[in-house]
Coordinates of C-alpha atoms and ligand atoms in Angstrom, one line a residue:
X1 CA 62.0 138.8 107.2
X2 CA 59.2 136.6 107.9
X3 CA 59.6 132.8 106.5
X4 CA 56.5 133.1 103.9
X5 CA 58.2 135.6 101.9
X6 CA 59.3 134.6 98.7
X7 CA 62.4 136.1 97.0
X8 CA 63.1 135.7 93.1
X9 CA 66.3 135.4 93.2
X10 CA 67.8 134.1 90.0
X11 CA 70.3 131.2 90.5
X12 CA 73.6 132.1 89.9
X13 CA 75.0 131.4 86.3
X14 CA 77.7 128.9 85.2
X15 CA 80.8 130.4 84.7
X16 CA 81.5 129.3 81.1
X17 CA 78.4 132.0 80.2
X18 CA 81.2 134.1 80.7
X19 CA 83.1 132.5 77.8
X20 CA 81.9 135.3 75.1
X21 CA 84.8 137.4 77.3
X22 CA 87.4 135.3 77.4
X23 CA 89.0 136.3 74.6
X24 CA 92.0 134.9 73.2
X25 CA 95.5 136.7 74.1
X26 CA 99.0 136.8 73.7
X27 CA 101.1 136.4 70.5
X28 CA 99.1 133.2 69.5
X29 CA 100.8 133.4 66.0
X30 CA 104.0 132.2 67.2
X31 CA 102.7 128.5 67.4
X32 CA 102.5 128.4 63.6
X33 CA 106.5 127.8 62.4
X34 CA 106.4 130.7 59.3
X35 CA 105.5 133.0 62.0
X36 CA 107.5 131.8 65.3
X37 CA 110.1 134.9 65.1
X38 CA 107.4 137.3 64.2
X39 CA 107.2 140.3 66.8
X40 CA 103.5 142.3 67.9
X41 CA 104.6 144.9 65.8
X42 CA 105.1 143.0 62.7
X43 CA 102.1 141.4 63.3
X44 CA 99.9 144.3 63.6
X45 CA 101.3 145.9 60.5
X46 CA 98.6 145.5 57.5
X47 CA 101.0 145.5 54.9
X48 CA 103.0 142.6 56.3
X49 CA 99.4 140.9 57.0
X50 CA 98.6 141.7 53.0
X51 CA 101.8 140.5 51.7
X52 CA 101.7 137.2 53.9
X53 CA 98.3 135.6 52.9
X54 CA 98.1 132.2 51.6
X55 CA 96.8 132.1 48.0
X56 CA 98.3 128.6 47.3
X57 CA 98.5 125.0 48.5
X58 CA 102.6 125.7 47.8
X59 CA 102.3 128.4 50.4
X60 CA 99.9 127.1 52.9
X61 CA 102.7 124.1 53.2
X62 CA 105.5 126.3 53.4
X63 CA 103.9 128.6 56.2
X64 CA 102.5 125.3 58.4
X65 CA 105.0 122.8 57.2
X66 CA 105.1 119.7 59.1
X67 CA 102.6 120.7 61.6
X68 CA 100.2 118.4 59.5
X69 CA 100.4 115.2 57.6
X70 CA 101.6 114.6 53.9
X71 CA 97.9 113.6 53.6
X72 CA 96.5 116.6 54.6
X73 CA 98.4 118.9 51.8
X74 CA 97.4 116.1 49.2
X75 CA 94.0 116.9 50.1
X76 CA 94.2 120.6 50.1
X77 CA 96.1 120.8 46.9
X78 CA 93.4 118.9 45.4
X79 CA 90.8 121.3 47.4
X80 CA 92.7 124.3 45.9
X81 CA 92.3 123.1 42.3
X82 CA 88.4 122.0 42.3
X83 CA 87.3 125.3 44.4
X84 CA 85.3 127.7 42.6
X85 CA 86.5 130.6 44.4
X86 CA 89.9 131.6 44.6
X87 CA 91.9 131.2 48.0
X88 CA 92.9 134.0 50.3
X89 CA 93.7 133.4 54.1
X90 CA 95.7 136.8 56.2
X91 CA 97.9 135.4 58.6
X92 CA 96.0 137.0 61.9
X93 CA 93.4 133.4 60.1
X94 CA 96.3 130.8 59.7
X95 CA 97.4 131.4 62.9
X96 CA 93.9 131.1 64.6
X97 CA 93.4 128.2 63.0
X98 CA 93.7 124.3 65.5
X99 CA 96.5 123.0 62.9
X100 CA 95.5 119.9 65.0
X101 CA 92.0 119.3 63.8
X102 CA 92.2 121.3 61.3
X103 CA 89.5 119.3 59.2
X104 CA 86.7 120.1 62.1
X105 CA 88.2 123.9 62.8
X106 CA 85.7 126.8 62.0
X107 CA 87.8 129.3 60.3
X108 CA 89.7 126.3 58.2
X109 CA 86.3 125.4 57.1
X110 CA 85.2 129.2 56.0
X111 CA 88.6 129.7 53.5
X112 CA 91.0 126.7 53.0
X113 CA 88.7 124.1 50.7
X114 CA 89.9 120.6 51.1
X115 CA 88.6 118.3 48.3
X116 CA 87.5 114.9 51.1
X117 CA 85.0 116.9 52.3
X118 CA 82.9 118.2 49.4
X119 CA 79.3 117.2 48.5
X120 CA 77.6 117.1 45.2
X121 CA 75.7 119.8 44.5
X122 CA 72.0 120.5 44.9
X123 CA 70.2 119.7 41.6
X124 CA 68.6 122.7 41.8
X125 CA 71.6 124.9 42.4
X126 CA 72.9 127.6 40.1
X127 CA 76.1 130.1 40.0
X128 CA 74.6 133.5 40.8
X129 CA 72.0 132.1 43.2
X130 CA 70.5 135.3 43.7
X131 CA 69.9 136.8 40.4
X132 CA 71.7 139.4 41.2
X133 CA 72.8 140.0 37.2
X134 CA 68.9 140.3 36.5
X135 CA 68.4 143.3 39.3
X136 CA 71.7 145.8 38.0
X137 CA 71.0 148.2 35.8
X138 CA 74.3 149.2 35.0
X139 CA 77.3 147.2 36.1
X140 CA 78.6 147.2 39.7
X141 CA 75.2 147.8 41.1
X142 CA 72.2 145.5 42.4
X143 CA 68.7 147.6 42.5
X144 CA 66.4 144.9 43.8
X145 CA 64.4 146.8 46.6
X146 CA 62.7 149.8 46.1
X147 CA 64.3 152.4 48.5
X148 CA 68.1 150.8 48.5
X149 CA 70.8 149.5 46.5
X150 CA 73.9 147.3 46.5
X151 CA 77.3 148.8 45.4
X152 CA 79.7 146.5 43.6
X153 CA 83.0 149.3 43.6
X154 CA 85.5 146.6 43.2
X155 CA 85.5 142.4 43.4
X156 CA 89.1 141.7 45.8
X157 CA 88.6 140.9 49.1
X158 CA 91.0 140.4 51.9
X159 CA 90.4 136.7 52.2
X160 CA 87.8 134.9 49.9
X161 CA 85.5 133.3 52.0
X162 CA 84.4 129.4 50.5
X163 CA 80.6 130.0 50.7
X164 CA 80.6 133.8 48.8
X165 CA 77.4 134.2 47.5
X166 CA 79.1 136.6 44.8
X167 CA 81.0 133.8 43.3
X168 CA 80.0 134.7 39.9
X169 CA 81.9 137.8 40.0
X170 CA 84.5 137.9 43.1
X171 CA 88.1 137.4 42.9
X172 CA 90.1 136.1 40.0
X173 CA 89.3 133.5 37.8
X174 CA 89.5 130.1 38.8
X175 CA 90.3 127.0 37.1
X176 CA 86.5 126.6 37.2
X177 CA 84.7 129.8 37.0
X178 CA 85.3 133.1 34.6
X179 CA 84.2 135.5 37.0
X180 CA 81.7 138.1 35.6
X181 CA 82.8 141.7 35.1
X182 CA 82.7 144.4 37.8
X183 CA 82.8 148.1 37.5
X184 CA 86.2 148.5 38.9
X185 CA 87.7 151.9 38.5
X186 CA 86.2 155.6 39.4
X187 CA 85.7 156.3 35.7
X188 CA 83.5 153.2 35.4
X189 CA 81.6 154.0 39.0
X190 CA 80.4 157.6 37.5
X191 CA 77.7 155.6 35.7
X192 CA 76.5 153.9 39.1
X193 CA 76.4 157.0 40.7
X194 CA 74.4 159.1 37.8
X195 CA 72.0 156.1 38.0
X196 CA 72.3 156.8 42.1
X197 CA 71.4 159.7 41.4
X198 CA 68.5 159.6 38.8
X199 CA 66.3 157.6 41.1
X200 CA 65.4 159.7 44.2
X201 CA 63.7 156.8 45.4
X202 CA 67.4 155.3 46.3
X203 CA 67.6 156.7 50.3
X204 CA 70.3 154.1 51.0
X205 CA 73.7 152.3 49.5
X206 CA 75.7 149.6 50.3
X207 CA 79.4 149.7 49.3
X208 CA 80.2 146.0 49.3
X209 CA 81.9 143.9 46.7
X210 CA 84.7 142.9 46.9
X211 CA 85.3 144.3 50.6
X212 CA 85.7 148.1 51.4
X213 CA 89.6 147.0 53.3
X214 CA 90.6 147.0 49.5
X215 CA 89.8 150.3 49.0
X216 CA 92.6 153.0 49.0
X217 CA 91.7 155.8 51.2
X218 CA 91.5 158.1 48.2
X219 CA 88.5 155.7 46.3
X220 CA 86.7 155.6 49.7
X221 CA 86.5 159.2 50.1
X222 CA 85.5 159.8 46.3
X223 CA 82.8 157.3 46.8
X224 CA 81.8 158.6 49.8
X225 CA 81.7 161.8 48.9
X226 CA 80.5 161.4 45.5
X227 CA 77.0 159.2 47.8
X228 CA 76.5 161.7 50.4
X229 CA 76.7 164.8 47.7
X230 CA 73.3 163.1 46.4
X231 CA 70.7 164.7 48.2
X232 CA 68.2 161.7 48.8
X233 CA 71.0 159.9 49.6
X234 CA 70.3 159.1 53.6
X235 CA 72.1 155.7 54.9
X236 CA 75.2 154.6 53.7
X237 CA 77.3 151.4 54.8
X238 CA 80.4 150.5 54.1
X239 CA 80.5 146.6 54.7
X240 CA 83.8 144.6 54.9
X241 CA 85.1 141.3 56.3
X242 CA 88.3 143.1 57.2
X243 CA 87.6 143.4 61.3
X244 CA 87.0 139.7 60.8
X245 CA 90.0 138.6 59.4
X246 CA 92.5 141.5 59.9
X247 CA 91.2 143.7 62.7
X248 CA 95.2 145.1 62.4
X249 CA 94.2 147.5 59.6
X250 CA 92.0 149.3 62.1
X251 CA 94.6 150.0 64.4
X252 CA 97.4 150.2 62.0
X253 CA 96.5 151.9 58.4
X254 CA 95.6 155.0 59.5
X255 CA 95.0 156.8 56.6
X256 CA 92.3 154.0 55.2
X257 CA 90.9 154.9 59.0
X258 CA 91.0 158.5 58.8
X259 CA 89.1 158.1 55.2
X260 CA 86.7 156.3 57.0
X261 CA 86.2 158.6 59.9
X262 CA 85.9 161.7 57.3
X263 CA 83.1 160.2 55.4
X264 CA 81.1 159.4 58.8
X265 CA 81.8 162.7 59.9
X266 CA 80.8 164.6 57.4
X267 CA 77.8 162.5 57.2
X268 CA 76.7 163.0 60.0
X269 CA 77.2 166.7 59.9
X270 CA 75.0 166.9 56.8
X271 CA 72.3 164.6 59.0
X272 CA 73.5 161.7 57.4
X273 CA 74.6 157.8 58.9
X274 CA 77.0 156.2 57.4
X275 CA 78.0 153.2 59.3
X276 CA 80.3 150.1 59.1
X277 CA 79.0 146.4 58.7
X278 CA 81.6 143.9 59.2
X279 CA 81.1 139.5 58.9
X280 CA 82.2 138.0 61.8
X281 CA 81.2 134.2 61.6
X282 CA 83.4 132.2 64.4
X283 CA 83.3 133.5 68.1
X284 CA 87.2 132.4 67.5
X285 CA 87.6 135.0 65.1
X286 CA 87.2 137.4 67.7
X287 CA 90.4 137.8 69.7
X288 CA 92.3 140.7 72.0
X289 CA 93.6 142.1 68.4
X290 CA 89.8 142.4 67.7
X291 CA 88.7 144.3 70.6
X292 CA 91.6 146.8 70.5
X293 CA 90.4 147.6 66.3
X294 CA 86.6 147.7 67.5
X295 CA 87.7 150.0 70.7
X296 CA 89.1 152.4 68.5
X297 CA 86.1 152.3 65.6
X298 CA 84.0 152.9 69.1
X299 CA 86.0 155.9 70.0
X300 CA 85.5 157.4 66.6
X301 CA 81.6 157.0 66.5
X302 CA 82.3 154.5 64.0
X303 CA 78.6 152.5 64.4
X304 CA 79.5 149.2 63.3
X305 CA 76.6 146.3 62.4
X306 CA 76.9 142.5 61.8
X307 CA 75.8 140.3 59.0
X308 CA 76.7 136.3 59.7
X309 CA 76.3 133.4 57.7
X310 CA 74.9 130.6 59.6
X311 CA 77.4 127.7 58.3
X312 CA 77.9 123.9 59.0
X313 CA 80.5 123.1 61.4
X314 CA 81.2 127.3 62.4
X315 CA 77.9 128.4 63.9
X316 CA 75.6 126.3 63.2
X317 CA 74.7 124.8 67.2
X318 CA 72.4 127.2 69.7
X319 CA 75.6 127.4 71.7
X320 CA 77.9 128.3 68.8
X321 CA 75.9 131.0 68.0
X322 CA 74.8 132.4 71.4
X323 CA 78.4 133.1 72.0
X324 CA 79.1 134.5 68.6
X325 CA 76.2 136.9 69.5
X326 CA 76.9 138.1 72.8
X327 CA 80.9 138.2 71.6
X328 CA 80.2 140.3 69.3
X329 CA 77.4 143.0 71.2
X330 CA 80.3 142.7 74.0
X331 CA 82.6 144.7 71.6
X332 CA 79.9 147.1 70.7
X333 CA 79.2 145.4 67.3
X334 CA 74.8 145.3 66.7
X335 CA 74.2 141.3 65.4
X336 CA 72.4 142.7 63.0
X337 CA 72.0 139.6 60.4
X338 CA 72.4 135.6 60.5
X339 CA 71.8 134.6 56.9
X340 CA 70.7 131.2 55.5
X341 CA 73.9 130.1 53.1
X342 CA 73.1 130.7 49.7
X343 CA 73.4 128.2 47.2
X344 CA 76.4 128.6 46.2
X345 CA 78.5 125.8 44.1
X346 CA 80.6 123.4 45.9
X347 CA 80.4 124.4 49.1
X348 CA 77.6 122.2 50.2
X349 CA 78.7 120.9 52.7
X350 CA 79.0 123.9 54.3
X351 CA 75.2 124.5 54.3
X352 CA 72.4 124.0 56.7
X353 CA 68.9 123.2 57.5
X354 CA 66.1 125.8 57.3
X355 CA 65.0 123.8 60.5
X356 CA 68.3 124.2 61.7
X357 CA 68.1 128.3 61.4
X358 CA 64.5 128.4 63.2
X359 CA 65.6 126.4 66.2
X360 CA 69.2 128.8 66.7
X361 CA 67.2 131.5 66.0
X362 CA 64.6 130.6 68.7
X363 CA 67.4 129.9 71.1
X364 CA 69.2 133.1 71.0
X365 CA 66.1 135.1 70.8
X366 CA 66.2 136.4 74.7
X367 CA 70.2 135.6 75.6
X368 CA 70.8 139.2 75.8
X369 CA 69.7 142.7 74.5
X370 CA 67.1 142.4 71.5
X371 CA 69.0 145.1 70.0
X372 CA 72.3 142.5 70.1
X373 CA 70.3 139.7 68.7
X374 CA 70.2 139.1 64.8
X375 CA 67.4 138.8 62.8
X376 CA 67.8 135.1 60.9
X377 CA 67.1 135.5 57.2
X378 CA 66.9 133.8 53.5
X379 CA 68.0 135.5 50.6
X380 CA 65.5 134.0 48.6
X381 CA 67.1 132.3 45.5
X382 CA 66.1 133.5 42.3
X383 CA 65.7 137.3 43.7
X384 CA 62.8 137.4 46.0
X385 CA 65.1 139.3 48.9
X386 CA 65.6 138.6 52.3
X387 CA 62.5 137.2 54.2
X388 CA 62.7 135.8 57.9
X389 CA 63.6 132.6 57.8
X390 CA 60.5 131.2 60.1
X391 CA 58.3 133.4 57.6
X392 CA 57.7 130.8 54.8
X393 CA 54.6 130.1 53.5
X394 CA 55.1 126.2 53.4
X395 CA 58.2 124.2 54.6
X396 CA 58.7 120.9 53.5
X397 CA 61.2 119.3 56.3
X398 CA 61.1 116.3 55.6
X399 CA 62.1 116.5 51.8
X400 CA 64.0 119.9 52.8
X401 CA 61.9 121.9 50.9
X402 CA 60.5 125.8 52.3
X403 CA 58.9 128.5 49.8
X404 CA 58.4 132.0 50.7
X405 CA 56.6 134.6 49.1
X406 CA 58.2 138.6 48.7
X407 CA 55.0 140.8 48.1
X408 CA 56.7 144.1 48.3
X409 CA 59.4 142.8 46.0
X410 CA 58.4 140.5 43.3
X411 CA 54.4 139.7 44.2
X412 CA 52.9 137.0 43.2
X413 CA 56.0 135.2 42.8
X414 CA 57.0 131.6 45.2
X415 CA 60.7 131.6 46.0
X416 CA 62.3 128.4 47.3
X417 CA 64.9 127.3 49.7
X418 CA 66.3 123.8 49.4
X419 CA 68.2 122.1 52.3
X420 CA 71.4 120.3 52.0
X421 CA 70.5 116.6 51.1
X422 CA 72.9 114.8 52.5
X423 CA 70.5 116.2 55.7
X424 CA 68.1 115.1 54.6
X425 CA 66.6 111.1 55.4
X426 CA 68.0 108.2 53.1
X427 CA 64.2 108.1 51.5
X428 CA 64.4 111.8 51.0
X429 CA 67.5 111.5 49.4
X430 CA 66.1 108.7 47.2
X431 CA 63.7 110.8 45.9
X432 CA 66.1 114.0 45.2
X433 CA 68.1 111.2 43.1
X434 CA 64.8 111.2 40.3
X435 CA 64.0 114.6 38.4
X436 CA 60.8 113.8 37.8
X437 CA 59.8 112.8 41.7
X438 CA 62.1 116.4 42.3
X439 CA 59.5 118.0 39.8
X440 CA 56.8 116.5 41.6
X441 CA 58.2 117.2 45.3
X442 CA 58.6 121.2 44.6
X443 CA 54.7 121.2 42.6
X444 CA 53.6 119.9 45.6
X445 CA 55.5 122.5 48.2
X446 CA 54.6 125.5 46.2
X447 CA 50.7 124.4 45.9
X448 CA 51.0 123.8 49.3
X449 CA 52.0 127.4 49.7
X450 CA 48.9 128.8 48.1
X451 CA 50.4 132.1 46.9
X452 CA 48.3 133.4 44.0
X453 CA 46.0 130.0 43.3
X454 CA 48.7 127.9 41.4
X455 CA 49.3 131.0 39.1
X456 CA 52.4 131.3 40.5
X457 CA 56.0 131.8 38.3
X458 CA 58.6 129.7 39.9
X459 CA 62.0 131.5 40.4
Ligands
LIG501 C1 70.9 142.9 51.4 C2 70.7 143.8 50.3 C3 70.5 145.2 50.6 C4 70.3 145.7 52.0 O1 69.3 145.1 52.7 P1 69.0 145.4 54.2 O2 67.9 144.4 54.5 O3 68.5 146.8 54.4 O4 70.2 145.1 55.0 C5 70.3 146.0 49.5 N1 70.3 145.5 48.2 C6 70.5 144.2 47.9 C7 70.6 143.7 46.5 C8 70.8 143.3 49.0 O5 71.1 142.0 48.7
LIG502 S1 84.6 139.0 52.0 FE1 82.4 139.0 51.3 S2 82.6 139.4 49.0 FE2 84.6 138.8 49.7 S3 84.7 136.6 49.4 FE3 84.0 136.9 51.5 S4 81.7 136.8 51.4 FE4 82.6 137.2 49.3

């Protein structure tokens, strides 16, 4: 070769880009003392997973016991008792969980509430963020865009995640919140699916809830069935935090998978996709358990999509999420989603920046196949839908203020996102501390905006 030539030869990568493969191994459960004699097999077993979780503070100390301080249960007890949501944590969680630092941990973060770290509230906060009571015509179903609809079946989860935007209605009461009423049995689903199917416009349903790993194999083949007997019926998804938080079931309840497998099949036969969209948040929540229960959904032609939450202190750096994302397309699984945290009560400290979203999103935008890479997006409070987060009309960073507009939802209508204040700068926090300067601040972002020459409605 003669000297001038030039060859583009990429430098070599670091070897901790390889991270998003090193996935955790081993019985890793054993460190936690409830669960030091527990074999694989027990471990894998869904049932024992179910019966284990941690509902209470009482539990939580009796499955960790003196692995942390006196101090630590005091503040969890009193976590347990202010959170609006009720608490659910599967083992396969506990044990992933660094009992060590278990105030900074990611997946202690997403489901045991601890009462030192909450924030007050954003003034402008309410309980079902998203109006999703005002868009459901009959109860257990959300008809907010034209050509799809949400699916309520059922409000039990296998954990309950801190931050659930369904708040309102998910889980049992809790000493603060009377959750709303669900439709939860198939006699009270026969009027979601007549609505279903008296509005051909309605090509696509999600089955969420409460989380389709609740669901006895028999309920998911009636709905299922009951969906893809409705002839405009195209795209269904069953979505569930399960693989996230108990990837065992996969690999162990076979009949729930066979129920599963039926529906996609015969879906598919009739020219149908039915597909399953799972909520990983934490690249840790992703271990060699994981990969096995994803293999096997693989095998199946299981197509299986992911919606995150972009959350303080779990995924919330360029780096955090980068691995997250090419974890998860590593194990087949599309990133499909990274949503903006709703506004959901007590749990702000949890939430993030809009800037925040835009700059991760720009980072991870060309770390690996676009198909891979998620699509960052705010469910607008008050009901304007999903919009790209980087799409709004007028963002306000330094009082933490963005609006967006939804023309093919609610036209002529300014939505608006509020950042966290305690991100905010100790002026911009002065001024969220005086309603009338708040009232002033928002008039000002929404003129700003110019949608529909001041005439706007406010959410
Ligand atoms: C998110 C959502 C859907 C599905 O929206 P996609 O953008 O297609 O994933 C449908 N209905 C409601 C009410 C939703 O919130
Ligand atoms: S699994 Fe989904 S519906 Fe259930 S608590 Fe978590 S976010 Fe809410």
């Amino acid at each position: 070769m003669n000297d001038t030539a030039i060859r583009h030869v990429k430098p070599p990568v670091a070897p901790d880009q390889f991270e998003y493969k090193n996935l955790k191994q081993g019985e890793f459960w054993r460190h936690i003392p409830a669960y030091k004699d527990v074999d694989e097999a027990t471990f894998l077993d869904h049932l024992w997973q179910q019966k284990h979780a941690v509902k209470t503070s009482e539990e939580l100390l009796s499955t960790i016991k003196d692995v942390c301080s006196p101090q630590f249960f005091a503040d969890a007890a009193e976590g347990f008792s202010r959170a609006p949501m009720a608490v659910r944590v599967s083992p396969y969680a506990i044990s992933l969980i660094d009992w060590n630092d278990p105030i900074a941990d990611p997946i202690r973060r997403q489901f045991v509430p601890l009462a030192s770290g909450l924030l007050p509230d954003h003034p402008r906060l309410t309980l079902d963020s998203l109006h999703e009571q005002d868009d459901s015509p009959v109860p257990g179903l959300v008809h907010r865009y034209v050509d799809k609809a949400l699916f309520l079946p059922l409000n039990t989860c296998p954990v309950y995640c801190r931050f659930c935007t369904r708040s309102y209605a998910i889980g049992p009461d809790t000493e603060n919140v009377d959750k709303v009423a669900l439709a939860k049995t198939p006699k009270q689903w026969e009027d979601a699916f007549r609505y279903i199917a008296e509005r051909p416009e309605l090509e696509d349903i999600v089955i969420s809830g409460g989380d389709t790993y609740q669901l006895p194999p028999k309920n998911i083949e009636l709905i299922g069935n009951a969906l893809l007997d409705i002839p405009h019926v195209r795209r269904m998804r069953f979505a569930t935090k399960g693989p996230a938080i108990m990837p065992m079931k996969i690999i162990t309840h076979t009949e729930w998978l066979d129920a599963i497998t039926a529906i996609v099949d015969r879906g598919r036969k009739m020219g149908k996709e039915v597909v399953l969209h799972t909520h990983f948040n934490a690249p840790e929540e992703i271990t060699w358990i994981t990969e096995k229960a994803m293999r096997i959904l693989f095998e199946r032609g299981i197509f299986t999509r992911n919606q995150s939450v972009l959350i303080r202190g779990v995924n919330d750096t360029r780096e955090r999420m980068q691995l997250l994302v090419k974890r998860l397309g590593h194990l087949n699984v599309h990133a499909y989603y990274v949503y903006m945290h709703d506004m959901v009560k007590g749990v702000e400290e949890l939430r993030t920046t809009i800037h925040t979203a835009t700059d991760t999103e720009k980072f991870v935008r060309g770390s690996t196949a676009g198909f891979n890479t998620p699509t960052f997006v705010c469910d607008a409070p008050g009901g304007g839908g999903k919009r790209d987060v980087h799409s709004y009309e007028y963002y306000d960073r330094v009082n933490g203020i963005a609006v967006y507009a939804a023309p093919s939802v609610k036209p002529g209508k300014a939505f608006l996102y509020f950042d966290p204040i305690d991100k905010l700068s100790v002026d911009a926090q002065a001024r969220w501390a005086v309603r009338e300067i708040q009232d002033q601040m928002i008039h000002e972002a929404v003129r700003k905006a110019g949608i529909g020459d001041e005439q706007l409605v406010l959410a």
